[in-house]
mmCIF file of C-alpha atoms and ligand atoms in Angstrom:
data_model
loop_
_atom_site.group_PDB
_atom_site.id
_atom_site.type_symbol
_atom_site.label_atom_id
_atom_site.label_comp_id
_atom_site.label_asym_id
_atom_site.label_seq_id
_atom_site.Cartn_x
_atom_site.Cartn_y
_atom_site.Cartn_z
ATOM 1 C CA UNK A 1 -49.226 19.429 12.098
ATOM 2 C CA UNK A 2 -52.637 19.016 10.491
ATOM 3 C CA UNK A 3 -52.607 15.882 8.329
ATOM 4 C CA UNK A 4 -55.871 16.842 6.710
ATOM 5 C CA UNK A 5 -55.121 19.842 4.583
ATOM 6 C CA UNK A 6 -58.585 20.277 3.242
ATOM 7 C CA UNK A 7 -60.775 23.105 4.492
ATOM 8 C CA UNK A 8 -58.018 25.175 5.980
ATOM 9 C CA UNK A 9 -59.537 28.490 7.074
ATOM 10 C CA UNK A 10 -58.329 31.444 5.071
ATOM 11 C CA UNK A 11 -58.579 33.800 8.036
ATOM 12 C CA UNK A 12 -58.186 32.868 11.696
ATOM 13 C CA UNK A 13 -58.927 35.567 14.284
ATOM 14 C CA UNK A 14 -57.857 35.184 17.901
ATOM 15 C CA UNK A 15 -58.934 36.949 21.084
ATOM 16 C CA UNK A 16 -55.774 36.429 23.115
ATOM 17 C CA UNK A 17 -57.143 36.298 26.653
ATOM 18 C CA UNK A 18 -55.975 35.118 30.053
ATOM 19 C CA UNK A 19 -52.533 36.674 30.453
ATOM 20 C CA UNK A 20 -53.462 38.259 33.779
ATOM 21 C CA UNK A 21 -54.857 35.045 35.219
ATOM 22 C CA UNK A 22 -51.828 33.085 34.024
ATOM 23 C CA UNK A 23 -49.577 35.417 36.033
ATOM 24 C CA UNK A 24 -51.890 35.545 39.051
ATOM 25 C CA UNK A 25 -51.896 31.751 39.331
ATOM 26 C CA UNK A 26 -48.132 31.924 39.649
ATOM 27 C CA UNK A 27 -48.227 34.749 42.174
ATOM 28 C CA UNK A 28 -46.683 37.102 39.620
ATOM 29 C CA UNK A 29 -47.689 40.624 38.553
ATOM 30 C CA UNK A 30 -50.016 40.691 35.514
ATOM 31 C CA UNK A 31 -47.333 42.119 33.259
ATOM 32 C CA UNK A 32 -45.450 38.805 33.429
ATOM 33 C CA UNK A 33 -48.468 37.230 31.779
ATOM 34 C CA UNK A 34 -48.348 39.764 28.971
ATOM 35 C CA UNK A 35 -44.644 39.109 28.473
ATOM 36 C CA UNK A 36 -45.303 35.368 28.246
ATOM 37 C CA UNK A 37 -48.248 36.040 25.939
ATOM 38 C CA UNK A 38 -45.915 37.763 23.478
ATOM 39 C CA UNK A 39 -43.995 34.478 23.170
ATOM 40 C CA UNK A 40 -47.226 32.695 22.298
ATOM 41 C CA UNK A 41 -47.716 35.182 19.460
ATOM 42 C CA UNK A 42 -44.449 33.987 17.919
ATOM 43 C CA UNK A 43 -45.491 30.347 18.238
ATOM 44 C CA UNK A 44 -48.890 30.984 16.745
ATOM 45 C CA UNK A 45 -47.496 32.885 13.740
ATOM 46 C CA UNK A 46 -45.342 29.863 12.895
ATOM 47 C CA UNK A 47 -48.205 27.398 13.325
ATOM 48 C CA UNK A 48 -50.476 29.533 11.135
ATOM 49 C CA UNK A 49 -47.794 29.792 8.452
ATOM 50 C CA UNK A 50 -47.119 26.047 8.547
ATOM 51 C CA UNK A 51 -50.817 25.465 7.959
ATOM 52 C CA UNK A 52 -50.966 27.907 5.045
ATOM 53 C CA UNK A 53 -53.417 30.195 6.797
ATOM 54 C CA UNK A 54 -53.374 33.416 4.788
ATOM 55 C CA UNK A 55 -54.712 35.845 7.372
ATOM 56 C CA UNK A 56 -54.074 35.737 11.111
ATOM 57 C CA UNK A 57 -55.585 38.494 13.223
ATOM 58 C CA UNK A 58 -54.863 38.987 16.895
ATOM 59 C CA UNK A 59 -56.794 41.132 19.370
ATOM 60 C CA UNK A 60 -53.998 42.768 21.368
ATOM 61 C CA UNK A 61 -55.586 45.835 22.979
ATOM 62 C CA UNK A 62 -59.138 47.125 22.962
ATOM 63 C CA UNK A 63 -60.302 50.725 23.312
ATOM 64 C CA UNK A 64 -61.784 49.604 26.648
ATOM 65 C CA UNK A 65 -58.414 48.303 27.847
ATOM 66 C CA UNK A 66 -57.266 51.924 28.431
ATOM 67 C CA UNK A 67 -59.410 51.749 31.566
ATOM 68 C CA UNK A 68 -56.952 49.335 33.192
ATOM 69 C CA UNK A 69 -54.408 50.525 35.808
ATOM 70 C CA UNK A 70 -51.893 52.968 34.320
ATOM 71 C CA UNK A 71 -48.904 50.701 35.045
ATOM 72 C CA UNK A 72 -50.484 47.796 33.205
ATOM 73 C CA UNK A 73 -51.396 49.930 30.174
ATOM 74 C CA UNK A 74 -47.869 51.329 30.041
ATOM 75 C CA UNK A 75 -46.355 47.863 30.333
ATOM 76 C CA UNK A 76 -48.544 46.522 27.499
ATOM 77 C CA UNK A 77 -47.689 49.497 25.276
ATOM 78 C CA UNK A 78 -43.969 49.153 25.850
ATOM 79 C CA UNK A 79 -44.198 45.412 25.178
ATOM 80 C CA UNK A 80 -45.947 46.137 21.896
ATOM 81 C CA UNK A 81 -43.327 48.655 20.838
ATOM 82 C CA UNK A 82 -40.558 46.261 21.892
ATOM 83 C CA UNK A 83 -42.241 43.451 19.993
ATOM 84 C CA UNK A 84 -42.489 45.465 16.780
ATOM 85 C CA UNK A 85 -38.948 46.787 17.058
ATOM 86 C CA UNK A 86 -37.364 43.407 17.670
ATOM 87 C CA UNK A 87 -39.551 41.101 15.573
ATOM 88 C CA UNK A 88 -39.879 42.941 12.280
ATOM 89 C CA UNK A 89 -36.688 41.421 10.791
ATOM 90 C CA UNK A 90 -37.918 37.936 11.636
ATOM 91 C CA UNK A 91 -41.369 38.729 10.197
ATOM 92 C CA UNK A 92 -39.656 39.776 6.966
ATOM 93 C CA UNK A 93 -37.624 36.572 7.016
ATOM 94 C CA UNK A 94 -40.833 34.590 7.446
ATOM 95 C CA UNK A 95 -42.453 36.641 4.645
ATOM 96 C CA UNK A 96 -45.179 37.928 6.997
ATOM 97 C CA UNK A 97 -46.865 41.253 6.333
ATOM 98 C CA UNK A 98 -47.736 43.164 9.494
ATOM 99 C CA UNK A 99 -50.714 45.510 9.669
ATOM 100 C CA UNK A 100 -52.603 47.188 12.458
ATOM 101 C CA UNK A 101 -56.299 47.573 12.837
ATOM 102 C CA UNK A 102 -57.906 50.108 15.165
ATOM 103 C CA UNK A 103 -58.322 53.816 15.841
ATOM 104 C CA UNK A 104 -55.097 55.580 15.052
ATOM 105 C CA UNK A 105 -55.881 59.226 15.588
ATOM 106 C CA UNK A 106 -55.563 59.358 19.355
ATOM 107 C CA UNK A 107 -52.597 57.025 19.807
ATOM 108 C CA UNK A 108 -49.339 58.353 21.291
ATOM 109 C CA UNK A 109 -47.089 59.444 18.445
ATOM 110 C CA UNK A 110 -44.206 57.175 19.396
ATOM 111 C CA UNK A 111 -46.433 54.100 19.234
ATOM 112 C CA UNK A 112 -48.033 55.191 15.985
ATOM 113 C CA UNK A 113 -44.647 55.804 14.366
ATOM 114 C CA UNK A 114 -43.406 52.372 15.408
ATOM 115 C CA UNK A 115 -46.548 50.742 14.035
ATOM 116 C CA UNK A 116 -46.246 52.535 10.729
ATOM 117 C CA UNK A 117 -42.567 51.634 10.427
ATOM 118 C CA UNK A 118 -43.434 47.979 11.006
ATOM 119 C CA UNK A 119 -46.145 48.116 8.354
ATOM 120 C CA UNK A 120 -43.880 49.796 5.861
ATOM 121 C CA UNK A 121 -40.963 47.425 6.447
ATOM 122 C CA UNK A 122 -43.126 44.354 5.808
ATOM 123 C CA UNK A 123 -45.262 45.818 3.024
ATOM 124 C CA UNK A 124 -43.647 43.593 0.374
ATOM 125 C CA UNK A 125 -44.188 40.320 2.302
ATOM 126 C CA UNK A 126 -46.663 37.936 0.710
ATOM 127 C CA UNK A 127 -46.510 34.725 2.794
ATOM 128 C CA UNK A 128 -49.110 35.617 5.407
ATOM 129 C CA UNK A 129 -50.987 38.684 6.643
ATOM 130 C CA UNK A 130 -50.683 39.343 10.363
ATOM 131 C CA UNK A 131 -53.247 41.835 11.616
ATOM 132 C CA UNK A 132 -52.779 43.186 15.123
ATOM 133 C CA UNK A 133 -55.888 44.849 16.541
ATOM 134 C CA UNK A 134 -54.633 47.662 18.732
ATOM 135 C CA UNK A 135 -56.827 50.390 20.197
ATOM 136 C CA UNK A 136 -59.536 48.428 18.445
ATOM 137 C CA UNK A 137 -63.290 48.389 18.990
ATOM 138 C CA UNK A 138 -65.769 46.762 16.634
ATOM 139 C CA UNK A 139 -68.361 49.457 17.344
ATOM 140 C CA UNK A 140 -65.776 52.192 16.733
ATOM 141 C CA UNK A 141 -64.811 50.592 13.422
ATOM 142 C CA UNK A 142 -68.425 50.751 12.256
ATOM 143 C CA UNK A 143 -68.833 54.325 13.512
ATOM 144 C CA UNK A 144 -65.574 55.388 11.829
ATOM 145 C CA UNK A 145 -66.778 53.864 8.564
ATOM 146 C CA UNK A 146 -70.125 55.655 8.875
ATOM 147 C CA UNK A 147 -68.322 58.943 9.558
ATOM 148 C CA UNK A 148 -66.165 58.614 6.447
ATOM 149 C CA UNK A 149 -69.217 57.792 4.357
ATOM 150 C CA UNK A 150 -71.016 60.863 5.729
ATOM 151 C CA UNK A 151 -67.958 63.052 5.083
ATOM 152 C CA UNK A 152 -67.962 61.935 1.472
ATOM 153 C CA UNK A 153 -71.647 62.723 1.253
ATOM 154 C CA UNK A 154 -72.579 59.228 0.092
ATOM 155 C CA UNK A 155 -76.171 58.151 0.529
ATOM 156 C CA UNK A 156 -76.729 55.038 -1.553
ATOM 157 C CA UNK A 157 -74.901 52.573 0.685
ATOM 158 C CA UNK A 158 -74.977 48.820 0.238
ATOM 159 C CA UNK A 159 -73.194 46.213 2.389
ATOM 160 C CA UNK A 160 -70.604 45.836 -0.319
ATOM 161 C CA UNK A 161 -69.997 49.572 -0.387
ATOM 162 C CA UNK A 162 -69.901 49.812 3.421
ATOM 163 C CA UNK A 163 -67.197 47.129 3.622
ATOM 164 C CA UNK A 164 -64.841 49.378 1.698
ATOM 165 C CA UNK A 165 -64.796 51.781 4.651
ATOM 166 C CA UNK A 166 -63.687 49.244 7.261
ATOM 167 C CA UNK A 167 -60.120 49.519 8.587
ATOM 168 C CA UNK A 168 -58.678 46.887 6.209
ATOM 169 C CA UNK A 169 -61.122 46.582 3.313
ATOM 170 C CA UNK A 170 -59.198 43.796 1.590
ATOM 171 C CA UNK A 171 -59.172 41.585 4.703
ATOM 172 C CA UNK A 172 -61.500 38.601 4.213
ATOM 173 C CA UNK A 173 -63.976 37.954 7.012
ATOM 174 C CA UNK A 174 -62.653 35.474 9.606
ATOM 175 C CA UNK A 175 -63.619 31.848 9.012
ATOM 176 C CA UNK A 176 -62.659 30.850 12.530
ATOM 177 C CA UNK A 177 -62.488 32.840 15.766
ATOM 178 C CA UNK A 178 -60.579 31.405 18.710
ATOM 179 C CA UNK A 179 -60.907 32.844 22.209
ATOM 180 C CA UNK A 180 -58.682 31.550 24.982
ATOM 181 C CA UNK A 181 -59.154 31.551 28.769
ATOM 182 C CA UNK A 182 -62.694 30.184 28.946
ATOM 183 C CA UNK A 183 -64.553 33.467 28.413
ATOM 184 C CA UNK A 184 -67.377 33.063 25.943
ATOM 185 C CA UNK A 185 -67.939 36.491 24.536
ATOM 186 C CA UNK A 186 -66.829 38.702 21.657
ATOM 187 C CA UNK A 187 -65.769 41.728 23.775
ATOM 188 C CA UNK A 188 -66.284 44.194 20.915
ATOM 189 C CA UNK A 189 -64.036 42.380 18.416
ATOM 190 C CA UNK A 190 -64.822 42.618 14.669
ATOM 191 C CA UNK A 191 -68.582 43.005 15.069
ATOM 192 C CA UNK A 192 -69.161 43.431 11.348
ATOM 193 C CA UNK A 193 -66.668 40.821 10.138
ATOM 194 C CA UNK A 194 -67.712 38.004 12.506
ATOM 195 C CA UNK A 195 -71.262 37.747 11.129
ATOM 196 C CA UNK A 196 -70.787 34.138 9.888
ATOM 197 C CA UNK A 197 -67.548 33.151 11.600
ATOM 198 C CA UNK A 198 -67.270 29.783 13.370
ATOM 199 C CA UNK A 199 -66.508 30.315 17.076
ATOM 200 C CA UNK A 200 -64.109 28.180 19.119
ATOM 201 C CA UNK A 201 -63.601 28.664 22.827
ATOM 202 C CA UNK A 202 -60.858 27.005 24.853
ATOM 203 C CA UNK A 203 -60.088 27.027 28.581
ATOM 204 C CA UNK A 204 -56.363 27.301 27.840
ATOM 205 C CA UNK A 205 -54.899 30.630 28.934
ATOM 206 C CA UNK A 206 -53.147 32.574 26.159
ATOM 207 C CA UNK A 207 -49.567 32.085 27.495
ATOM 208 C CA UNK A 208 -50.170 28.294 27.492
ATOM 209 C CA UNK A 209 -51.773 28.197 24.033
ATOM 210 C CA UNK A 210 -49.817 25.991 21.666
ATOM 211 C CA UNK A 211 -49.786 23.630 18.740
ATOM 212 C CA UNK A 212 -52.246 21.160 20.277
ATOM 213 C CA UNK A 213 -54.844 23.817 21.038
ATOM 214 C CA UNK A 214 -54.490 25.282 17.561
ATOM 215 C CA UNK A 215 -54.849 21.823 16.007
ATOM 216 C CA UNK A 216 -57.955 21.181 18.100
ATOM 217 C CA UNK A 217 -59.477 24.449 16.886
ATOM 218 C CA UNK A 218 -58.714 23.554 13.257
ATOM 219 C CA UNK A 219 -60.152 20.042 13.588
ATOM 220 C CA UNK A 220 -63.271 21.437 15.182
ATOM 221 C CA UNK A 221 -63.561 23.988 12.374
ATOM 222 C CA UNK A 222 -63.208 21.268 9.757
ATOM 223 C CA UNK A 223 -66.034 19.296 11.341
ATOM 224 C CA UNK A 224 -68.455 22.222 11.258
ATOM 225 C CA UNK A 225 -71.029 22.669 8.541
ATOM 226 C CA UNK A 226 -71.189 26.273 7.416
ATOM 227 C CA UNK A 227 -74.573 27.082 5.983
ATOM 228 C CA UNK A 228 -74.728 30.872 5.698
ATOM 229 C CA UNK A 229 -78.474 30.731 6.103
ATOM 230 C CA UNK A 230 -79.014 28.208 3.309
ATOM 231 C CA UNK A 231 -80.304 24.652 3.224
ATOM 232 C CA UNK A 232 -77.575 22.384 1.909
ATOM 233 C CA UNK A 233 -78.536 20.327 -1.137
ATOM 234 C CA UNK A 234 -77.376 16.938 0.141
ATOM 235 C CA UNK A 235 -79.430 17.204 3.366
HETATM 236 C C1 IPE B 301 -55.421 39.484 27.465
HETATM 237 O O1 IPE B 301 -55.202 39.038 28.750
HETATM 238 C C2 IPE B 301 -54.527 40.636 27.077
HETATM 239 C C3 IPE B 301 -55.198 41.957 27.023
HETATM 240 C C4 IPE B 301 -56.482 42.177 27.146
HETATM 241 C C5 IPE B 301 -54.335 43.110 26.805
HETATM 242 P P1 IPE B 301 -55.876 39.732 29.997
HETATM 243 O O2 IPE B 301 -54.951 40.804 30.490
HETATM 244 O O3 IPE B 301 -57.249 40.193 29.685
HETATM 245 O O4 IPE B 301 -55.912 38.555 31.044
HETATM 246 P P2 IPE B 301 -57.081 38.194 32.058
HETATM 247 O O5 IPE B 301 -58.321 38.049 31.252
HETATM 248 O O6 IPE B 301 -57.175 39.317 33.030
HETATM 249 O O7 IPE B 301 -56.637 36.915 32.666
HETATM 250 C C1 IPE B 302 -60.549 41.305 25.097
HETATM 251 O O1 IPE B 302 -60.130 40.836 26.330
HETATM 252 C C2 IPE B 302 -59.528 42.226 24.525
HETATM 253 C C3 IPE B 302 -58.245 41.621 24.166
HETATM 254 C C4 IPE B 302 -57.947 40.355 24.209
HETATM 255 C C5 IPE B 302 -57.253 42.544 23.726
HETATM 256 P P1 IPE B 302 -60.593 41.505 27.700
HETATM 257 O O2 IPE B 302 -59.967 40.733 28.780
HETATM 258 O O3 IPE B 302 -60.327 42.968 27.658
HETATM 259 O O4 IPE B 302 -62.172 41.297 27.649
HETATM 260 P P2 IPE B 302 -63.246 41.176 28.815
HETATM 261 O O5 IPE B 302 -63.071 42.374 29.688
HETATM 262 O O6 IPE B 302 -62.963 39.908 29.545
HETATM 263 O O7 IPE B 302 -64.567 41.123 28.111
HETATM 264 MG MG1 MG B 303 -59.077 39.320 29.842
#
């Protein structure tokens, strides 16, 4: 899809937004948007794999999303469980390792078990890492790390040391963040990890997101100059 294979981001993070509006525009209940959004996830995994992206992380459910109507929360949770249960064999076939990122300790047991089964079943896959942020909050991730550090009685903490206490310490920081649906905010996603990430916002709603939008995001990324606070020598 991308003719120019140079500068492919190692880690692409996506805030999958706009499912509700997609459904509303069609006069359908919001849950139809979530169902359609799950299909986009499949498409995006294949596009990311085709482009040799090593890490793909998807914001699926935030800690704040529990404040939505009970029926919607239940529908999203059952979609997630259904997704894991039905897609794991195809993830294995595609050599994709599934992991979850977020607070685990207060999740319903059935959901937690399903997540852990999915992680275990794909543990040996090396083609791509798929990280699903579920019950995730960037602030909570930092607080949870600080708690663990305090529990261990550590005092001499550097950034490098702190990183080891994040949910997935080996996950590289995202190079590119995509947010769909026209909203231009982070909504508590990966606050630590996004420090120097390139941001790409598109009006496309998540259920409509496809190859062209992904390509546009990658082209835009490739045209950016990442400086990390430095002055580049050739400038
Ligand atoms: C994103 O779509 C999915 C979740 C947050 C679970 P939304 O449900 O936020 O859709 P909009 O933003 O209301 O359109
Ligand atoms: C962010 O989307 C969370 C996910 C995509 C899971 P929201 O729709 O919850 O964010 P806000 O409320 O528009 O900031
Ligand atoms: Mg939204």
